[in-house]
Tab-separated table of C-alpha atoms and ligand atoms in Angstrom:
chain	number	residue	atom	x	y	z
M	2	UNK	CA	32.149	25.674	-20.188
M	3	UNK	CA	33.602	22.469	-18.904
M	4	UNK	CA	33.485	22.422	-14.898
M	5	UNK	CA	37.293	22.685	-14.060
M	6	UNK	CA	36.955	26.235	-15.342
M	7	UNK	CA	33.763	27.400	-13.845
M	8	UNK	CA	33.647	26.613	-9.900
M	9	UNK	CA	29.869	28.016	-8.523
M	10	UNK	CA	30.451	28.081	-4.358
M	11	UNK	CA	28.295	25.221	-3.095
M	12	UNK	CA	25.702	27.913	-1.206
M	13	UNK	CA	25.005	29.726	-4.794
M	14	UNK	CA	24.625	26.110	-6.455
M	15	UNK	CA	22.201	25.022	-4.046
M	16	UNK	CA	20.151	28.169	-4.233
M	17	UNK	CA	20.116	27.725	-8.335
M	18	UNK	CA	19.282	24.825	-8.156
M	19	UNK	CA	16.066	25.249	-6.455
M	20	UNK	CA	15.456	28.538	-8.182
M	21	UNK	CA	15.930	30.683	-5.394
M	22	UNK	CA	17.246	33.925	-6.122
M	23	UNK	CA	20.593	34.865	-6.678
M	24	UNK	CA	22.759	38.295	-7.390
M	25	UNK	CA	25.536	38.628	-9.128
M	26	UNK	CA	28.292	40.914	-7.849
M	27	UNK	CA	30.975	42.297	-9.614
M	28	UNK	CA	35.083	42.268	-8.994
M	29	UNK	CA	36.860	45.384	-10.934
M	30	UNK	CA	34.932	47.266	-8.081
M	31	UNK	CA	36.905	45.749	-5.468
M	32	UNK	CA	40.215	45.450	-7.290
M	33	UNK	CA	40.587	48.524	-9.600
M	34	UNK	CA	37.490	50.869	-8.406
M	35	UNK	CA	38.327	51.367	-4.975
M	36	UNK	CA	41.278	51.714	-2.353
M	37	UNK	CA	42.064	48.905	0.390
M	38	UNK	CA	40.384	48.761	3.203
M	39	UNK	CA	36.859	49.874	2.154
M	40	UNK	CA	37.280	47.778	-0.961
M	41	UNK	CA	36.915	45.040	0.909
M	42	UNK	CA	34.882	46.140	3.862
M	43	UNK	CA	32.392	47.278	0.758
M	44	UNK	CA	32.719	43.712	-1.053
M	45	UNK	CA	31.510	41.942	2.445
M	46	UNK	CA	28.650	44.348	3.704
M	47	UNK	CA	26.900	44.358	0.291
M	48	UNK	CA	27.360	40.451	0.312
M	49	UNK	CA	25.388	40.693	3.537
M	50	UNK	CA	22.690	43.579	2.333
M	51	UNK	CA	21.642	40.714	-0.870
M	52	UNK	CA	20.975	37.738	2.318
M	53	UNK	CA	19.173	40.493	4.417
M	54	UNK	CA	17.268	41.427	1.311
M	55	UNK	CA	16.604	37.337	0.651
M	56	UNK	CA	18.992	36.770	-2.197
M	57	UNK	CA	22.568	34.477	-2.374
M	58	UNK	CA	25.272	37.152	-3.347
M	59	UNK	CA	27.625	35.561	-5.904
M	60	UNK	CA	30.671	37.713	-6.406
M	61	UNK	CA	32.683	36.917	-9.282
M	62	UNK	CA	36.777	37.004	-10.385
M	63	UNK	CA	38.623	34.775	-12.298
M	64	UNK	CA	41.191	33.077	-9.537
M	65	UNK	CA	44.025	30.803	-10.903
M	66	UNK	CA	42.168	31.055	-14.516
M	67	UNK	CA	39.231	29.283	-12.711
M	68	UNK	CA	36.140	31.631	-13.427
M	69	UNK	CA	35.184	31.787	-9.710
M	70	UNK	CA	31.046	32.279	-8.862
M	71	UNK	CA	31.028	33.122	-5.276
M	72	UNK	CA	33.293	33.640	-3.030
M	73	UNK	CA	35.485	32.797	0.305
M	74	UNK	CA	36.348	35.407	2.702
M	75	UNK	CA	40.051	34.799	2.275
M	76	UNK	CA	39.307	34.958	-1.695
M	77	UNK	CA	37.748	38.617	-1.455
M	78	UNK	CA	40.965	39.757	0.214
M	79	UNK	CA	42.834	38.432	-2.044
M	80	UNK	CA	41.053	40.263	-4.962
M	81	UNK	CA	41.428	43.599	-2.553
M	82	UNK	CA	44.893	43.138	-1.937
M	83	UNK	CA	47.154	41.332	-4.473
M	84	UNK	CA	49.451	43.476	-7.294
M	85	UNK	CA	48.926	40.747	-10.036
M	86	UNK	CA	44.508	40.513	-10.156
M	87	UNK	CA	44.060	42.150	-13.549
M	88	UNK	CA	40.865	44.067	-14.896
M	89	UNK	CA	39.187	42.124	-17.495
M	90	UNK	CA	36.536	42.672	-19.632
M	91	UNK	CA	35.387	39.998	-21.871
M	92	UNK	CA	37.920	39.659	-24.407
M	93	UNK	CA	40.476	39.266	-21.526
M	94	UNK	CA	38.553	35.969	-20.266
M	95	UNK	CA	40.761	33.420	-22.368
M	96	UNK	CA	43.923	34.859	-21.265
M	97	UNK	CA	43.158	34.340	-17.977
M	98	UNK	CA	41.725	31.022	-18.582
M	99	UNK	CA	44.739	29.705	-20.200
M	100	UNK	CA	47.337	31.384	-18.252
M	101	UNK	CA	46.064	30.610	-15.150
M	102	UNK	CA	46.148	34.335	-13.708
M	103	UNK	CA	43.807	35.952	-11.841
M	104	UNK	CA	41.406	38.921	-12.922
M	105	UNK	CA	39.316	41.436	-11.522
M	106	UNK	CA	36.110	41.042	-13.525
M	107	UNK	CA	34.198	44.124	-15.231
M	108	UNK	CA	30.640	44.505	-15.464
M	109	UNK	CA	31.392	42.767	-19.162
M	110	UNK	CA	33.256	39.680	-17.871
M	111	UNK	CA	30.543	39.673	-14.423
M	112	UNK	CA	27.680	39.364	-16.748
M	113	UNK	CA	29.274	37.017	-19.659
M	114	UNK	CA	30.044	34.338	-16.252
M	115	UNK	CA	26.663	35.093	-14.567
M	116	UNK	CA	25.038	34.270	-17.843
M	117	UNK	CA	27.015	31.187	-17.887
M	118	UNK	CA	25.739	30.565	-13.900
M	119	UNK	CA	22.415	31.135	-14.789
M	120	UNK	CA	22.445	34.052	-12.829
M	121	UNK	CA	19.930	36.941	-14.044
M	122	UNK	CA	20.259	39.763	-11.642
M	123	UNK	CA	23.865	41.853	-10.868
M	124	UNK	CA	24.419	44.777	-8.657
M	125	UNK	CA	27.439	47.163	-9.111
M	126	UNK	CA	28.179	50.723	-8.495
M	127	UNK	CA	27.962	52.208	-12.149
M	128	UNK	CA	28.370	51.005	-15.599
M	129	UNK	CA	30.827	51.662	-18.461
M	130	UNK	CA	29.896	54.115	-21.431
M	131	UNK	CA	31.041	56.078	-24.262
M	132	UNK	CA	34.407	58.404	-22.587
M	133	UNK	CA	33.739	62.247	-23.141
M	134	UNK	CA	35.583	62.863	-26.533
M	135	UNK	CA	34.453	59.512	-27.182
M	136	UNK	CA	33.126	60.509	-30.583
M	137	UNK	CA	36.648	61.069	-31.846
M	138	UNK	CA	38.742	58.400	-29.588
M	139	UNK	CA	36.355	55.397	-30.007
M	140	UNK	CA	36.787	54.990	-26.157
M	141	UNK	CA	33.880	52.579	-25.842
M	142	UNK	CA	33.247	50.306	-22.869
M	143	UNK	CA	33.194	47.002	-23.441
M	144	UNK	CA	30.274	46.398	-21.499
M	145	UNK	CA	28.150	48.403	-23.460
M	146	UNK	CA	29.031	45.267	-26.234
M	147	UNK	CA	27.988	42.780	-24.050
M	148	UNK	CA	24.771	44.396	-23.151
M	149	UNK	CA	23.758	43.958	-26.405
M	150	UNK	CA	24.344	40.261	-26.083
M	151	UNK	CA	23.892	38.814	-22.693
M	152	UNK	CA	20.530	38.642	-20.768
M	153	UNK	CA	21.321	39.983	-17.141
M	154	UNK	CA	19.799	42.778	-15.800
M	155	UNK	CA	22.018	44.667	-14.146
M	156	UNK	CA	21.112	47.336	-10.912
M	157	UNK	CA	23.674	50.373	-11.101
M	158	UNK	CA	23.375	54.010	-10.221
M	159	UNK	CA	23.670	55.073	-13.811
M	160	UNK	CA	26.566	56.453	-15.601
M	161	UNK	CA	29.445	58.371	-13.870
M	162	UNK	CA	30.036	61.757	-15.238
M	163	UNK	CA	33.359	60.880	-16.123
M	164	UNK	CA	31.533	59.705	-19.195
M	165	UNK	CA	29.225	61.025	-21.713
M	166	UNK	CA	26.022	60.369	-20.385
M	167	UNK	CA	23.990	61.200	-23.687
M	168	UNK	CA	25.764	59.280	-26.180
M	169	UNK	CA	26.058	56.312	-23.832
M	170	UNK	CA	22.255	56.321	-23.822
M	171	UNK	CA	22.270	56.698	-27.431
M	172	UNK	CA	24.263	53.512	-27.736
M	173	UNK	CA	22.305	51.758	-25.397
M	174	UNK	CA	19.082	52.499	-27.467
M	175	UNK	CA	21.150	52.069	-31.161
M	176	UNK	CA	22.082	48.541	-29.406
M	177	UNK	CA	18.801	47.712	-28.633
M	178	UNK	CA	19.072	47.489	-24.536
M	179	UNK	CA	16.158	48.413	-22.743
M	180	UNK	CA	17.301	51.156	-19.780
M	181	UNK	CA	15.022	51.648	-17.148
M	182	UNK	CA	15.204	53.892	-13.828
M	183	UNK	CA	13.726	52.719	-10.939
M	184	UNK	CA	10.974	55.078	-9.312
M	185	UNK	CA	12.002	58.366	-11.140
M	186	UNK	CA	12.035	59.997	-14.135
M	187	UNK	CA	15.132	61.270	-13.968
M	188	UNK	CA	18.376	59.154	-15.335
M	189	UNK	CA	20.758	59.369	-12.299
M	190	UNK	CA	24.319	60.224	-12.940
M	191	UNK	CA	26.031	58.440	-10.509
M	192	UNK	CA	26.796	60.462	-7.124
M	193	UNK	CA	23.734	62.649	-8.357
M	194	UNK	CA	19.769	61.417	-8.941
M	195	UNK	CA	19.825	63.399	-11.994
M	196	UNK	CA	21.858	63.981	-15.702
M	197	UNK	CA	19.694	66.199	-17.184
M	198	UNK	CA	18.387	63.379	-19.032
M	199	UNK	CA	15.085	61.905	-18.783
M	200	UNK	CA	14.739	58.274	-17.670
M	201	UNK	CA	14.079	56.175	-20.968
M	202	UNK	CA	11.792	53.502	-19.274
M	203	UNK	CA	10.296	54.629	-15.817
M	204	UNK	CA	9.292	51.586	-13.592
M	205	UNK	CA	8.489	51.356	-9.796
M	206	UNK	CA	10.021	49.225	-7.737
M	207	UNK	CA	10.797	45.421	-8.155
M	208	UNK	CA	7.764	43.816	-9.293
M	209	UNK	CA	7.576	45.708	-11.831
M	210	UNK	CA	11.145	45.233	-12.997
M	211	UNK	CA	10.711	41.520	-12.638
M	212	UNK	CA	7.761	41.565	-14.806
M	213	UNK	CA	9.715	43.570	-17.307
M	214	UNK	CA	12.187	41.097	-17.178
M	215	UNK	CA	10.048	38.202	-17.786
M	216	UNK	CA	8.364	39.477	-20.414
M	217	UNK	CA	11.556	40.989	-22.153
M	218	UNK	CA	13.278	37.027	-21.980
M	219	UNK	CA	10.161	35.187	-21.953
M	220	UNK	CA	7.587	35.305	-24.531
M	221	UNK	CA	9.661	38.134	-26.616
M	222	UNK	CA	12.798	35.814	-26.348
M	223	UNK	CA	15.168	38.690	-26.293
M	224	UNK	CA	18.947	37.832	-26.143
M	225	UNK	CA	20.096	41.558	-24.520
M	226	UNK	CA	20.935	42.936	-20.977
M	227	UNK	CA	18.898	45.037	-19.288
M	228	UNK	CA	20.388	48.281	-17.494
M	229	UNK	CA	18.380	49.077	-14.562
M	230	UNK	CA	19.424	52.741	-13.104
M	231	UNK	CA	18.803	53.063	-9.385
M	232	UNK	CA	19.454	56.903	-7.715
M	233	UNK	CA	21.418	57.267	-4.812
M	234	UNK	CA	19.557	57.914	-2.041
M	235	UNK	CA	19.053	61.601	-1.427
M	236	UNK	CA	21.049	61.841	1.794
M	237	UNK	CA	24.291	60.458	0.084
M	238	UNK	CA	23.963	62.317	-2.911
M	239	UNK	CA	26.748	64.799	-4.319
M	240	UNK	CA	25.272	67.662	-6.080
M	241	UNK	CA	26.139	67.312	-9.794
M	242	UNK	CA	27.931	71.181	-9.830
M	243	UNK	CA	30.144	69.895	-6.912
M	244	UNK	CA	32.194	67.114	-8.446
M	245	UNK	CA	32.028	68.469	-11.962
M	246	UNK	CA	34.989	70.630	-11.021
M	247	UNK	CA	36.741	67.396	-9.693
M	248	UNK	CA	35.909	65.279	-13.518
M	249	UNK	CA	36.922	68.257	-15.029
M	250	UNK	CA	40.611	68.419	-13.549
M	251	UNK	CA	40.892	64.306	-13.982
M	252	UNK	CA	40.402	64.359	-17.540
M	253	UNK	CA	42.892	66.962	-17.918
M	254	UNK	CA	45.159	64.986	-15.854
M	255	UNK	CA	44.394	61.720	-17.735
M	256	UNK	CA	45.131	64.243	-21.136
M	257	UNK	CA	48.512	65.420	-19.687
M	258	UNK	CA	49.474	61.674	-18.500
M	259	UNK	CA	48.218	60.417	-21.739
M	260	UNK	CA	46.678	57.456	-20.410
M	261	UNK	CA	44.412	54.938	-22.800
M	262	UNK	CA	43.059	51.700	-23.035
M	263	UNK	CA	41.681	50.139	-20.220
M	264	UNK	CA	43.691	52.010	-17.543
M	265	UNK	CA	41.313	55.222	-18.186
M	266	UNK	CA	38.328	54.075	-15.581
M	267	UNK	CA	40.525	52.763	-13.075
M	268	UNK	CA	42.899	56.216	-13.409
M	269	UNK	CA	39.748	58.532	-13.431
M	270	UNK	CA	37.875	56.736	-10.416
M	271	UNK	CA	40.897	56.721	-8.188
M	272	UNK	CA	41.683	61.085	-9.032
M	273	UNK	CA	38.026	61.665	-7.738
M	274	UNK	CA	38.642	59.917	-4.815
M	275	UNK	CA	41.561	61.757	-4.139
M	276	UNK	CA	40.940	64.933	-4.920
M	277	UNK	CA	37.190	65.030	-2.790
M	278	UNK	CA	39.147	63.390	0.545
M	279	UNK	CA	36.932	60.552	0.466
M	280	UNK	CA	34.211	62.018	0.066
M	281	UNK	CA	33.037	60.154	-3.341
M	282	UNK	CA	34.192	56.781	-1.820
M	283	UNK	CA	32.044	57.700	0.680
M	284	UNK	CA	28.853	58.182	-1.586
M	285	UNK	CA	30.176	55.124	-3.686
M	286	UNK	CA	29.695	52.686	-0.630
M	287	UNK	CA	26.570	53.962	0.155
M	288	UNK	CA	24.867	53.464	-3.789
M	289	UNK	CA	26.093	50.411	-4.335
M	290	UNK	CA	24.995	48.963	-0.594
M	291	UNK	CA	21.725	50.995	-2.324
M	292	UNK	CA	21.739	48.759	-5.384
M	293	UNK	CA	23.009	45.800	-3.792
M	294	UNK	CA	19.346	45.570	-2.093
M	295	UNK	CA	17.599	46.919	-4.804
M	296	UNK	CA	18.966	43.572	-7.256
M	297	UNK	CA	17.842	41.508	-4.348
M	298	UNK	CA	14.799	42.714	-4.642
M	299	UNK	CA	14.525	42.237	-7.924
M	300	UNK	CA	15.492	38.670	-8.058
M	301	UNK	CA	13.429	37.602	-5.817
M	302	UNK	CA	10.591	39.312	-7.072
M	303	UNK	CA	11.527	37.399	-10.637
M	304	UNK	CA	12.565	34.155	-8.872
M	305	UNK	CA	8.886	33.883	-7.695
M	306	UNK	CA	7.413	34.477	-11.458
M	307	UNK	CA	8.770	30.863	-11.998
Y	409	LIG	N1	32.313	52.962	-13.177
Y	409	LIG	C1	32.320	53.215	-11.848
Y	409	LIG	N2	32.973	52.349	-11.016
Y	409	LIG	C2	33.609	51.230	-11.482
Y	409	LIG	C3	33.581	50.972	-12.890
Y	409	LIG	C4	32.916	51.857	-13.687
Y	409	LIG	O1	31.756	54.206	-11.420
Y	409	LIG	O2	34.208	50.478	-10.694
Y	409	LIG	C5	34.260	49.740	-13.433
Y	409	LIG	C6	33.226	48.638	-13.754
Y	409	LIG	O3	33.808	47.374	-13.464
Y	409	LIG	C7	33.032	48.784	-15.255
Y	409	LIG	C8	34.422	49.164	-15.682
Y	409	LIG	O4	32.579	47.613	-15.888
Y	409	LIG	O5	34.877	50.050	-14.682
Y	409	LIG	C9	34.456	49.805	-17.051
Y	409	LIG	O6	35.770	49.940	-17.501
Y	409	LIG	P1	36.041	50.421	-18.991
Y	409	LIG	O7	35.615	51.843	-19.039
Y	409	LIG	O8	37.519	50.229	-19.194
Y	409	LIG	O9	35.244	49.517	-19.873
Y	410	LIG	MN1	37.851	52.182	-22.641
């Protein structure tokens, strides 16, 4: 990509450049996955939990079609504030690019740029999947695409129940991705440590997962992501039987609304918080401050395998 349409904040440059470790942090969180203030309170603590962990956050957005890596104070306000930041996976990248607009970037878009940045590490709060029903609607993620084709390793807490946490795992193998849960063997759903599915890949703690890493990009030249699930701590966690009540009535609502496309996430994610009185956000914060560390972590465990 030519350099008037990738900017990398000096700081994150720097720290590449001497092969310090960096962490890539997503946008769509802050602009479409959560409501202003804590958007942005979130977006600036968990930039601080990656330096106390001894990492360079790099949060990125497309701003004025420039595909931004790291960012100003003013700029993550901006993203938590402003009617006209789009979501945008992937595919939405050249619009924004040649339009000049802005756009909230999802875990797709975050890992196609961080690739791009060199960057191999990315915290967020959960991934995309295959939507409940997904068998019949097609309702894919994106980002389980570019999993098969970009080497980041991303750090969430798993896979929300709003999805279908089976077939997304099934995809995820079909696609070749290697999934791995840190320290359990339990794939975490999200608000909950577990799905009722067993972790694919157990590993314990970042060494290992740095190893893992190396070897999956380094001698066996892989080309695909990694998913790394981390559970929410145990004090945060929302027992699986208490919020399934709360998916249950979103999807209806999403049903009766008939809302599609790429407005079903940010639709879903916003009824939960509503209907739990902040409860979820509450959780939310505290697992991705949870993987935020974690990815740190991680790349500087990797950062010091050379
Ligand atoms: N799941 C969450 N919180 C989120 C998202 C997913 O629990 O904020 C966001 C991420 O940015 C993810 C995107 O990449 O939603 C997936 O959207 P879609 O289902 O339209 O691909
Ligand atoms: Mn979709």
């Amino acid at each position: 990509m030519t350099a008037d349409r990738i900017a990398v904040l000096a700081e994150v440059q720097e720290a590449l450049h001497e092969g310090r470790a960096v962490v890539a942090l997503e946008s769509t969180i802050i602009s479409h996955g959560m409501p202003y203030p804590t958007n942005v309170a979130m977006a600036t603590e968990v930039e601080a939990i990656v330096r106390a962990n001894g990492a360079v956050p790099a949060t990125i957005a497309v701003l004025d079609g420039v595909c931004r890596v790291g960012l100003e104070a003013d700029q993550l306000e901006l993203l938590a504030t402003h009617p006209a930041v789009h979501k945008a996976t992937t595919r939405d990248l050249p619009w924004l690019l040649a339009t000049r607009r802005h756009g909230a970037t999802t875990v797709a878009a975050t890992m196609r740029i961080a690739a791009l940045a060199d960057i191999e590490v990315f915290a967020t709060g959960g991934i995309g999947g295959v939507h409940r029903g997904g068998a019949l609607t097609f309702d894919v993620s994106a980002d389980l695409a570019e999993f098969a084709v970009t080497p980041v390793a991303v750090v969430s807490a798993g896979i929300k129940s709003i999805l279908d946490i089976g077939l997304t795992l099934e995809h995820l193998e079909t696609l070749g991705v290697p999934v791995i849960v840190d320290g359990s063997d339990d794939f975490p759903s999200f608000y909950s440590r577990v799905s009722g599915f067993a972790a694919p890949r157990r590993l314990d703690g970042a060494e290992e997962i740095a190893a893992f890493m190396h070897a999956a990009w380094g001698p066996l030249q892989l080309t695909t992501g990694i998913s790394v699930a981390n559970p929410i701590p145990l004090a945060d966690e929302i027992p699986a039987a208490q919020i399934e009540g709360v998916i249950a009535e979103a999807l209806a609502e999403l049903d009766r609304r008939g809302i599609v496309g790429q407005d079903v996430t940010p639709f879903l994610l916003g009824r939960i918080v509503e209907q739990t009185d902040g409860r979820s956000l509450t959780a939310n914060v505290a697992l991705v401050r949870n993987n935020a560390a974690l990815a740190a972590r991680i790349a500087v465990a990797f950062a010091d395998l050379g």
